[in-house]
Amino acid sequence: MRFFGYERKAQDGEARLGVLHTGRGDIRTPAFMPVGTAATVKAMLPQSVGETGADILLGNTYHLMLRPGAERIARLGGLHKFMSWDRPILTDSGGYQVMSLAKLRKMSEEGALFRSHIDGSEHMLSPERAMQIQTLLGSDIQMVLDECPAFPATEAEIEKSLMLSLRWAVRSKQAFSAEPGQGVFGIVQGGIYPHLRRRSAEGLREIGFDGYAIGGLAVGESQAQMFETLEAVMPHMPKDRPRYLMGVGKPDDIVGAVLRGVDMFDCVLPTRSGRNGQAFTWDGPLNLRNARHAEDTMPIDPDCRCPACRQFSRAYLHHVVKANEIIASMLLTWHNLTFYQDLVQALRDAIAGGEGARFEKSFRARYTAEKSVESVT
Amino acid sequence: MRFFGYERKAQDGEARLGVLHTGRGDIRTPAFMPVGTAATVKAMLPQSVGETGADILLGNTYHLMLRPGAERIARLGGLHKFMSWDRPILTDSGGYQVMSLAKLRKMSEEGALFRSHIDGSEHMLSPERAMQIQTLLGSDIQMVLDECPAFPATEAEIEKSLMLSLRWAVRSKQAFSAEPGQGVFGIVQGGIYPHLRRRSAEGLREIGFDGYAIGGLAVGESQAQMFETLEAVMPHMPKDRPRYLMGVGKPDDIVGAVLRGVDMFDCVLPTRSGRNGQAFTWDGPLNLRNARHAEDTMPIDPDCRCPACRQFSRAYLHHVVKANEIIASMLLTWHNLTFYQDLVQALRDAIAGGEGARFEKSFRARYTAEKSVESVT
């Protein structure tokens, strides 16, 4: 039997090197979690996701509750067995997608009443139901249901929303029925207002969670605003619990956030960009659709260990991107997930060596050198 | 240095077990060639195609000449290097796609003038250009340019067309500049008219080719008509050369054709059906979209060695098919190509043991048992 808990191995400024122990295995932190929305990391076999170095992936409660359904997944033996992934899975609570994807019918103290974007069927997502679904899925890290205000929002709107989220956090914690080795995370809200972030963090600490996420960022604010918010909230986050920055982000976002004390990340960027013909490199992103790659016999990155770089030229990738071939999504997703895992490994190495600040400086210099930057949507 | 040539290892009735030697390796016959139209077998990495047991794959001259272009592929080191596949490749001549995909401008003694279906650009495909393109690609087995009449066509139309194809076959053979280990195949036409098939076959034998394809079948005629045509043409095919039935077919088509003396096949059915949610099994095809699979914890085939069957349930495949996830195309394509390779391996084993007729009977009984058949488009 293994228990859930965070172990800090080293500290370098605010940056932390650690291990998050779960019943299904250890997660090396800082960690990047690939997004497996509908029980699949798009365009990847789960074994390949593991080969990139991912210790954990993320599943989306909203998508899974609608299709194929949480009760059905439970009858089929849980999400891990269903999607053939035996390492840890973190599930979100569904709140963010209810706001962004569903036709919202009514938000109340009870929860969110909405219609499915797939078939129009009506569903109620309450804090209790969100936890029940995550338990049915067999999630190793479960997230409380919170309300996610849009950006920009007024201070009053943010405050009202975070107070509702705190009441929901109490109910979520009460509804969480842990198996040994599973944990539940609270989510700090408060927009870009330091005193609201502090109130949210303190409220969640009083309830007591196994980890603390920072929500409501990467919703349209600048990177500078995001980093300022992280600096404001971090003093109020427990040092003995993992810290998870939800939905972030670009490689330079991740480096900056790790240097400010974040341990965990998830983002669709490497997978979605891969399906759009874009590849991340240490010299900045590449758009393989660009005609300048049409006869380039070099791989994306000669030092990369992924199949796209070991077996194929930029010219080939350009061709299959232009021809909308599935192999383009497969190879570029694999490459991008490998890059993100290599990035967090490099961050872990840097923190272990007390070289975090130096790493950030050299990373930024190379990543943003003007010659190599191509737009990534 | 290895030379091109067919070696017959065993004969069982009309069915033949053999090896086709090429400069890039041996092809065990009967052989099924996965279709890699645009320098990719759709939804598969080339290494995975090899793991299914394929000794050779097919590339499409028409698609590759238009995008990325034959001269470009030559500059990039040839098709094998471009697409990361070092075993043999057979290329068609482009004639069939000019008829079925392009906007045909003018058919003449010289060749076919057409507009690209991609960008409307005008191109001339003559016998000489078809061979030049295949040489630029580095194809191991090159096909003569022929005219492919639509089905149904009158006897007079078929006869006129096959006489043109014979004149083109002479020019194609003259234009073929073999590297050692490469070969060129003629294509027998003649529709479903035995005397025209015979004339075509005899004309091609006079020219002399390394192998003989049977074209103009699987274009709408019944399976009985196809088998009758094979029986009519086979006595006029050289015994010391491989025989390739183009564009065929369903598993039962392949079994019947092998029993009638065919050595090689290509077809988009396993790959295209995989992308449409359909799986081939020894008990007939399955449509994974069907709701009856939604909670079925069994794999497609518990005895199959492919990743779809080793790691996933029918319930999971049903889910990802319904959700239009890329992994559905990846897994079902892999399964179907594995099934087709296992089918030709079973045929090779049956012929080696003198059990071809018995194999066909037991295959048909199981494959077409009513309980298990679902429609495959």
XYZ file of N, CA and C in Angstrom, chain B residues 174-368:
585
model
N 10.417 0.327 -72.911
C 11.600 0.996 -73.470
C 12.121 2.081 -72.537
N 11.188 2.740 -71.854
C 11.585 3.859 -71.001
C 12.091 3.411 -69.636
N 11.862 2.155 -69.282
C 12.248 1.647 -67.960
C 13.765 1.530 -67.872
N 14.354 2.248 -66.947
C 15.803 2.184 -66.777
C 16.084 1.519 -65.443
N 16.211 0.206 -65.493
C 16.326 -0.569 -64.263
C 17.665 -0.360 -63.588
N 17.610 -0.165 -62.288
C 18.758 -0.458 -61.447
C 18.703 -1.965 -61.195
N 19.862 -2.577 -60.907
C 19.790 -3.996 -60.548
C 18.879 -4.160 -59.330
N 18.054 -5.181 -59.348
C 17.163 -5.404 -58.212
C 15.814 -4.752 -58.351
N 15.608 -3.957 -59.426
C 14.298 -3.374 -59.690
C 13.638 -4.108 -60.850
N 12.324 -4.089 -60.885
C 11.605 -4.747 -61.962
C 10.463 -3.897 -62.471
N 9.941 -4.279 -63.643
C 8.795 -3.573 -64.228
C 7.728 -4.604 -64.590
N 6.490 -4.260 -64.259
C 5.363 -5.168 -64.501
C 4.469 -4.608 -65.609
N 4.002 -5.505 -66.485
C 2.926 -5.153 -67.398
C 1.570 -5.374 -66.734
N 0.527 -4.827 -67.345
C -0.819 -4.924 -66.763
C -1.788 -5.479 -67.792
N -2.338 -6.658 -67.475
C -3.305 -7.297 -68.359
C -4.663 -6.608 -68.199
N -5.197 -6.116 -69.317
C -6.545 -5.545 -69.301
C -7.469 -6.457 -70.103
N -8.665 -5.978 -70.392
C -9.586 -6.787 -71.189
C -10.943 -6.999 -70.534
N -11.169 -6.281 -69.421
C -12.481 -6.355 -68.778
C -12.830 -7.775 -68.383
N -14.090 -8.148 -68.609
C -14.519 -9.499 -68.246
C -14.653 -10.373 -69.496
N -13.913 -9.986 -70.558
C -13.981 -10.725 -71.831
C -12.746 -11.605 -71.976
N -12.940 -12.925 -71.869
C -11.793 -13.841 -71.880
C -10.881 -13.667 -73.086
N -11.440 -13.497 -74.280
C -10.555 -13.425 -75.465
C -9.749 -12.129 -75.454
N -10.305 -11.055 -74.864
C -9.531 -9.811 -74.774
C -8.440 -9.929 -73.702
N -8.777 -10.565 -72.593
C -7.756 -10.813 -71.564
C -6.595 -11.610 -72.161
N -6.949 -12.607 -72.957
C -5.908 -13.444 -73.556
C -5.042 -12.635 -74.514
N -5.706 -11.804 -75.340
C -4.922 -10.996 -76.272
C -3.968 -10.067 -75.522
N -4.489 -9.456 -74.445
C -3.666 -8.547 -73.648
C -2.477 -9.285 -73.038
N -2.754 -10.435 -72.451
C -1.685 -11.197 -71.796
C -0.625 -11.622 -72.806
N -1.077 -12.081 -73.972
C -0.107 -12.539 -74.972
C 0.720 -11.382 -75.518
N 0.062 -10.239 -75.696
C 0.797 -9.059 -76.154
C 1.867 -8.648 -75.153
N 1.531 -8.693 -73.883
C 2.495 -8.294 -72.849
C 3.646 -9.292 -72.760
N 3.324 -10.585 -72.891
C 4.390 -11.604 -72.847
C 5.390 -11.398 -73.969
N 4.869 -11.008 -75.144
C 5.792 -10.751 -76.260
C 6.766 -9.631 -75.931
N 6.238 -8.576 -75.248
C 7.118 -7.476 -74.846
C 8.106 -7.970 -73.793
N 7.587 -8.717 -72.844
C 8.438 -9.305 -71.805
C 8.549 -8.429 -70.578
N 7.994 -8.888 -69.485
C 8.039 -8.131 -68.232
C 8.514 -9.019 -67.082
N 8.915 -8.350 -65.979
C 9.389 -9.074 -64.790
C 8.242 -9.636 -63.966
N 7.041 -9.126 -64.244
C 5.854 -9.608 -63.550
C 4.646 -9.113 -64.306
N 3.484 -9.693 -63.997
C 2.269 -9.371 -64.741
C 1.144 -9.071 -63.764
N 0.582 -7.887 -63.924
C -0.556 -7.516 -63.097
C -1.844 -7.756 -63.852
N -2.905 -7.908 -63.103
C -4.240 -8.006 -63.680
C -4.986 -6.753 -63.246
N -5.252 -5.888 -64.218
C -5.926 -4.628 -63.926
C -7.379 -4.683 -64.341
N -8.107 -3.644 -64.034
C -9.478 -3.530 -64.503
C -10.453 -4.448 -63.801
N -10.044 -5.010 -62.660
C -10.998 -5.767 -61.841
C -11.231 -4.977 -60.545
N -12.164 -5.462 -59.731
C -12.563 -4.738 -58.522
C -13.015 -3.327 -58.887
N -13.709 -3.213 -59.998
C -14.222 -1.908 -60.422
C -15.743 -1.926 -60.488
N -16.364 -2.909 -59.871
C -17.818 -2.931 -59.839
C -18.415 -4.272 -60.252
N -17.583 -5.161 -60.823
C -18.104 -6.475 -61.218
C -18.319 -7.341 -59.967
N -19.062 -8.431 -60.128
C -19.310 -9.328 -58.992
C -18.060 -10.158 -58.701
N -18.047 -10.749 -57.500
C -16.914 -11.617 -57.162
C -16.859 -12.807 -58.121
N -18.029 -13.334 -58.498
C -18.064 -14.471 -59.431
C -17.449 -14.078 -60.774
N -17.788 -12.885 -61.260
C -17.199 -12.407 -62.516
C -15.688 -12.237 -62.386
N -15.263 -11.721 -61.234
C -13.825 -11.547 -61.023
C -13.118 -12.903 -61.043
N -13.673 -13.881 -60.326
C -13.040 -15.203 -60.274
C -13.051 -15.861 -61.657
N -14.153 -15.732 -62.398
C -14.202 -16.304 -63.758
C -13.132 -15.678 -64.650
N -12.976 -14.360 -64.523
C -11.969 -13.675 -65.326
C -10.570 -14.157 -64.958
N -10.323 -14.335 -63.658
C -9.015 -14.853 -63.233
C -8.776 -16.237 -63.830
N -9.806 -17.089 -63.815
C -9.652 -18.450 -64.349
C -9.385 -18.414 -65.856
N -9.972 -17.419 -66.522
C -9.773 -17.319 -67.974
C -8.384 -16.805 -68.326
N -7.871 -15.894 -67.531
C -6.612 -15.259 -67.893
C -5.399 -16.066 -67.414
N -5.564 -16.828 -66.343
C -4.387 -17.428 -65.706
C -3.606 -18.378 -66.609
N -4.267 -19.166 -67.469
C -3.481 -20.046 -68.356
C -2.539 -19.279 -69.282
N -2.781 -17.983 -69.467
C -1.947 -17.205 -70.384
C -0.893 -16.387 -69.648
N -0.780 -16.596 -68.352
C 0.210 -15.873 -67.548
C 1.435 -16.759 -67.373
N 2.646 -16.217 -67.561
C 3.854 -17.036 -67.380
C 3.934 -17.582 -65.957
N 4.368 -18.815 -65.843
C 4.444 -19.443 -64.521
C 5.660 -18.982 -63.721
N 6.641 -18.443 -64.434
C 7.884 -18.069 -63.753
C 7.930 -16.575 -63.412
N 6.794 -15.936 -63.424
C 6.727 -14.516 -63.085
C 5.623 -14.302 -62.046
N 5.784 -13.307 -61.167
C 4.738 -13.032 -60.181
C 3.507 -12.424 -60.835
N 2.369 -12.664 -60.205
C 1.058 -12.214 -60.704
C 0.406 -11.351 -59.632
N 0.027 -10.166 -60.048
C -0.428 -9.148 -59.095
C -1.822 -8.689 -59.484
N -2.778 -8.897 -58.588
C -4.169 -8.492 -58.827
C -4.384 -7.117 -58.190
N -4.505 -6.106 -59.033
C -4.458 -4.717 -58.553
C -5.761 -4.291 -57.874
N -5.612 -3.686 -56.687
C -6.755 -3.067 -56.015
C -7.695 -4.035 -55.323
N -7.285 -5.285 -55.152
C -8.131 -6.314 -54.522
C -7.484 -6.714 -53.213
N -8.245 -6.847 -52.132
C -9.683 -6.698 -52.105
C -10.163 -7.083 -50.721
N -11.382 -7.565 -50.674
C -11.944 -8.089 -49.419
C -11.212 -9.389 -49.070
N -11.207 -9.773 -47.786
C -10.479 -10.998 -47.424
C -10.894 -12.212 -48.255
N -12.185 -12.379 -48.507
C -12.617 -13.550 -49.275
C -12.245 -13.425 -50.757
N -12.140 -12.201 -51.265
C -11.607 -12.001 -52.624
C -10.167 -12.519 -52.694
N -9.386 -12.171 -51.687
C -7.963 -12.535 -51.688
C -7.807 -14.046 -51.613
N -8.564 -14.676 -50.726
C -8.464 -16.130 -50.598
C -8.809 -16.796 -51.932
N -9.909 -16.368 -52.541
C -10.323 -16.961 -53.818
C -9.314 -16.709 -54.925
N -8.725 -15.541 -54.939
C -7.763 -15.205 -55.991
C -6.453 -15.979 -55.814
N -6.027 -16.160 -54.573
C -4.816 -16.949 -54.325
C -5.033 -18.381 -54.810
N -6.207 -18.919 -54.524
C -6.506 -20.286 -54.963
C -6.530 -20.393 -56.485
N -6.676 -19.248 -57.162
C -6.690 -19.219 -58.628
C -5.347 -18.762 -59.205
N -4.323 -18.641 -58.349
C -2.973 -18.438 -58.878
C -2.393 -17.042 -58.745
N -3.037 -16.157 -57.967
C -2.514 -14.804 -57.797
C -1.495 -14.782 -56.651
N -0.446 -13.946 -56.832
C 0.647 -13.880 -55.850
C 0.665 -12.595 -55.032
N 0.125 -11.500 -55.581
C 0.283 -10.199 -54.924
C -1.016 -9.404 -54.986
N -1.235 -8.621 -53.926
C -2.451 -7.816 -53.799
C -2.110 -6.463 -53.175
N -2.926 -5.473 -53.515
C -2.932 -4.234 -52.753
C -4.369 -3.799 -52.648
N -4.709 -3.087 -51.571
C -6.068 -2.585 -51.426
C -6.114 -1.553 -50.294
N -6.934 -0.533 -50.452
C -7.110 0.454 -49.379
C -8.095 -0.031 -48.320
N -8.724 -1.180 -48.535
C -9.813 -1.585 -47.640
C -9.390 -1.671 -46.162
N -8.270 -2.332 -45.826
C -7.951 -2.413 -44.388
C -7.678 -1.049 -43.768
N -7.019 -0.159 -44.505
C -6.705 1.157 -43.945
C -7.943 2.050 -43.947
N -8.658 2.113 -45.063
C -9.832 2.988 -45.134
C -10.918 2.515 -44.167
N -11.153 1.200 -44.116
C -12.162 0.690 -43.187
C -11.775 0.995 -41.740
N -10.484 0.903 -41.457
C -10.035 1.226 -40.104
C -10.387 2.655 -39.729
N -10.226 3.560 -40.665
C -10.565 4.962 -40.373
C -12.072 5.166 -40.278
N -12.842 4.191 -40.762
C -14.298 4.273 -40.658
C -14.859 3.446 -39.504
N -13.993 2.979 -38.609
C -14.492 2.270 -37.425
C -14.766 0.797 -37.649
N -14.194 0.226 -38.711
C -14.483 -1.164 -39.013
C -13.255 -2.039 -38.841
N -13.491 -3.236 -38.314
C -12.397 -4.162 -38.022
C -12.670 -5.499 -38.689
N -11.641 -6.047 -39.321
C -11.758 -7.374 -39.913
C -11.407 -8.431 -38.873
N -12.177 -9.512 -38.880
C -11.855 -10.641 -38.010
C -12.106 -11.928 -38.795
N -11.618 -13.037 -38.256
C -11.832 -14.338 -38.885
C -13.311 -14.712 -38.872
N -14.081 -14.045 -38.016
C -15.524 -14.285 -37.972
C -16.290 -13.237 -38.759
N -15.622 -12.525 -39.643
C -16.282 -11.489 -40.436
C -15.993 -10.107 -39.883
N -16.371 -9.100 -40.632
C -16.078 -7.726 -40.197
C -16.974 -7.281 -39.052
N -16.426 -6.380 -38.235
C -17.146 -5.759 -37.119
C -17.233 -4.264 -37.378
N -18.382 -3.682 -37.037
C -18.500 -2.227 -37.067
C -18.476 -1.734 -35.627
N -17.352 -1.157 -35.211
C -17.185 -0.749 -33.812
C -18.109 0.395 -33.423
N -18.695 1.061 -34.406
C -19.624 2.152 -34.112
C -20.939 1.622 -33.519
N -21.192 0.348 -33.775
C -22.444 -0.267 -33.332
C -22.564 -0.241 -31.801
N -23.744 0.176 -31.304
C -23.953 0.346 -29.862
C -23.778 -0.954 -29.087
N -23.887 -2.104 -29.766
C -23.750 -3.359 -29.013
C -22.345 -3.560 -28.457
N -21.370 -2.780 -28.932
C -20.007 -2.909 -28.414
C -19.733 -1.992 -27.213
N -20.703 -1.164 -26.829
C -20.438 -0.071 -25.878
C -19.931 -0.546 -24.520
N -20.335 -1.735 -24.087
C -19.842 -2.223 -22.791
C -19.206 -3.601 -22.923
N -18.681 -3.881 -24.093
C -18.074 -5.190 -24.340
C -16.592 -5.130 -23.936
N -16.250 -5.886 -22.894
C -14.876 -5.832 -22.384
C -13.915 -6.722 -23.184
N -14.451 -7.463 -24.164
C -13.581 -8.314 -24.988
C -12.814 -7.461 -25.998
N -11.609 -7.914 -26.377
C -10.929 -7.245 -27.497
C -11.598 -7.640 -28.817
N -11.191 -7.002 -29.904
C -11.713 -7.383 -31.221
C -11.508 -8.882 -31.427
N -10.276 -9.340 -31.173
C -9.936 -10.748 -31.356
C -8.904 -11.114 -30.296
N -9.283 -11.971 -29.336
C -8.345 -12.287 -28.237
C -7.057 -12.949 -28.715
N -7.075 -13.537 -29.918
C -5.868 -14.196 -30.421
C -4.991 -13.285 -31.268
N -5.434 -12.060 -31.515
C -4.677 -11.163 -32.401
C -3.507 -10.544 -31.642
N -2.408 -10.332 -32.379
C -1.173 -9.839 -31.780
C -1.046 -8.324 -31.866
N -2.035 -7.612 -32.402
C -1.882 -6.162 -32.597
C -2.165 -5.401 -31.304
N -1.695 -4.150 -31.198
C -1.904 -3.367 -29.967
C -3.380 -3.120 -29.664
N -4.206 -2.982 -30.683
C -5.632 -2.755 -30.428
C -6.214 -3.924 -29.646
N -5.800 -5.133 -30.005
C -6.345 -6.326 -29.354
C -5.622 -6.669 -28.058
N -4.341 -6.334 -27.969
C -3.608 -6.664 -26.745
C -3.944 -5.712 -25.610
N -4.317 -4.470 -25.917
C -4.446 -3.455 -24.865
C -5.837 -2.869 -24.678
N -6.744 -3.082 -25.618
C -8.007 -2.341 -25.546
C -9.224 -3.242 -25.765
N -10.315 -2.851 -25.119
C -11.591 -3.554 -25.263
C -12.365 -3.000 -26.453
N -13.347 -3.781 -26.898
C -14.282 -3.262 -27.908
C -15.007 -2.022 -27.371
N -15.275 -1.997 -26.070
C -15.955 -0.830 -25.480
C -15.113 0.429 -25.673
N -13.793 0.324 -25.451
C -12.926 1.490 -25.640
C -12.909 1.910 -27.113
N -12.778 0.929 -27.993
C -12.728 1.253 -29.425
C -14.037 1.888 -29.877
N -15.159 1.366 -29.369
C -16.461 1.986 -29.663
C -16.449 3.459 -29.232
N -15.949 3.705 -28.036
C -15.914 5.085 -27.522
C -15.079 6.002 -28.417
N -13.866 5.578 -28.740
C -12.996 6.480 -29.512
C -13.453 6.614 -30.968
N -14.117 5.591 -31.496
C -14.716 5.742 -32.832
C -15.825 6.786 -32.775
N -16.717 6.649 -31.787
C -17.832 7.598 -31.664
C -17.328 9.024 -31.444
N -16.231 9.161 -30.695
C -15.705 10.492 -30.382
C -14.784 11.013 -31.487
N -14.668 10.273 -32.591
C -13.801 10.687 -33.716
C -12.372 10.958 -33.275
N -11.871 10.165 -32.347
C -10.500 10.355 -31.883
C -9.517 9.707 -32.859
N -8.368 10.340 -33.046
C -7.352 9.840 -33.973
C -6.901 8.433 -33.580
N -6.896 8.143 -32.272
C -6.434 6.822 -31.835
C -7.324 5.719 -32.411
N -8.575 6.019 -32.712
C -9.452 5.014 -33.327
C -8.906 4.614 -34.690
N -8.528 5.592 -35.511
C -7.934 5.285 -36.817
C -6.619 4.546 -36.656
N -5.809 4.973 -35.692
C -4.510 4.338 -35.479
C -4.682 2.863 -35.111
N -5.533 2.590 -34.133
C -5.665 1.219 -33.623
C -6.366 0.313 -34.634
N -7.418 0.795 -35.273
C -8.161 -0.081 -36.196
C -7.387 -0.304 -37.482
N -6.626 0.682 -37.934
C -5.757 0.461 -39.091
C -4.705 -0.593 -38.757
N -4.087 -0.448 -37.592
C -3.059 -1.413 -37.167
C -3.653 -2.820 -37.106
N -4.845 -2.909 -36.500
C -5.491 -4.221 -36.422
C -5.759 -4.785 -37.816
N -6.348 -3.982 -38.685
C -6.733 -4.495 -40.010
C -5.519 -4.888 -40.843
N -4.454 -4.107 -40.776
C -3.243 -4.497 -41.524
C -2.650 -5.771 -40.932
N -2.726 -5.924 -39.613
C -2.268 -7.167 -38.991
C -3.113 -8.337 -39.482
N -4.428 -8.135 -39.522
C -5.309 -9.208 -39.996
C -4.958 -9.603 -41.434
N -4.766 -8.623 -42.300
C -4.444 -8.936 -43.695
C -3.105 -9.671 -43.804
N -2.123 -9.283 -43.004
C -0.841 -9.995 -43.046
C -0.982 -11.402 -42.480
N -1.781 -11.541 -41.416
C -2.007 -12.888 -40.874
C -2.761 -13.757 -41.880
N -3.644 -13.123 -42.658
C -4.387 -13.860 -43.684
C -3.440 -14.400 -44.764
N -2.540 -13.561 -45.276
C -1.639 -14.073 -46.325
C -0.630 -15.063 -45.733
N -0.268 -14.879 -44.445
C 0.601 -15.882 -43.815
C -0.132 -17.222 -43.714
N -1.400 -17.171 -43.339
C -2.181 -18.416 -43.250
C -2.302 -19.069 -44.625
N -2.461 -18.259 -45.663
C -2.517 -18.801 -47.024
C -1.180 -19.419 -47.406
N -0.082 -18.746 -47.051
C 1.244 -19.319 -47.359
C 1.422 -20.654 -46.649
N 1.015 -20.705 -45.383
C 1.134 -21.957 -44.631
C 0.269 -23.052 -45.258
N -0.944 -22.684 -45.673
C -1.858 -23.680 -46.255
C -1.284 -24.232 -47.557
N -0.745 -23.343 -48.396
C -0.187 -23.802 -49.675
C 1.020 -24.709 -49.424
N 1.861 -24.313 -48.473
C 3.046 -25.130 -48.164
C 2.631 -26.533 -47.744
N 1.500 -26.622 -47.034
C 1.031 -27.933 -46.568
C 0.082 -28.615 -47.532
N -0.119 -28.046 -48.709
C -1.040 -28.645 -49.676
C -2.490 -28.598 -49.217
N -2.799 -27.606 -48.370
C -4.123 -27.523 -47.751
C -4.915 -26.322 -48.246
N -4.559 -25.800 -49.421
C -5.193 -24.568 -49.892
C -6.707 -24.675 -50.000
N -7.191 -25.740 -50.639
C -8.632 -25.873 -50.849
C -9.356 -26.014 -49.510
N -8.774 -26.802 -48.607
C -9.393 -26.981 -47.295
C -9.423 -25.655 -46.530
N -8.325 -24.912 -46.638
C -8.274 -23.610 -45.969
C -9.382 -22.710 -46.487
N -9.550 -22.656 -47.812
C -10.577 -21.773 -48.366
C -11.957 -22.140 -47.832
N -12.214 -23.433 -47.765
C -13.538 -23.869 -47.324
C -13.780 -23.471 -45.863
N -12.803 -23.725 -45.006
C -13.022 -23.410 -43.590
C -13.000 -21.893 -43.371
N -12.174 -21.185 -44.138
C -12.170 -19.727 -44.014
C -13.540 -19.164 -44.351
N -14.083 -19.590 -45.482
C -15.381 -19.053 -45.927
C -16.490 -19.383 -44.938
N -16.465 -20.610 -44.419
C -17.537 -21.021 -43.503
C -17.552 -20.113 -42.270
N -16.353 -19.832 -41.732
C -16.299 -19.021 -40.522
C -16.522 -17.542 -40.842
N -15.917 -17.077 -41.933
C -15.937 -15.638 -42.226
C -17.332 -15.155 -42.559
N -18.130 -16.008 -43.181
C -19.439 -15.553 -43.651
C -20.584 -16.087 -42.802
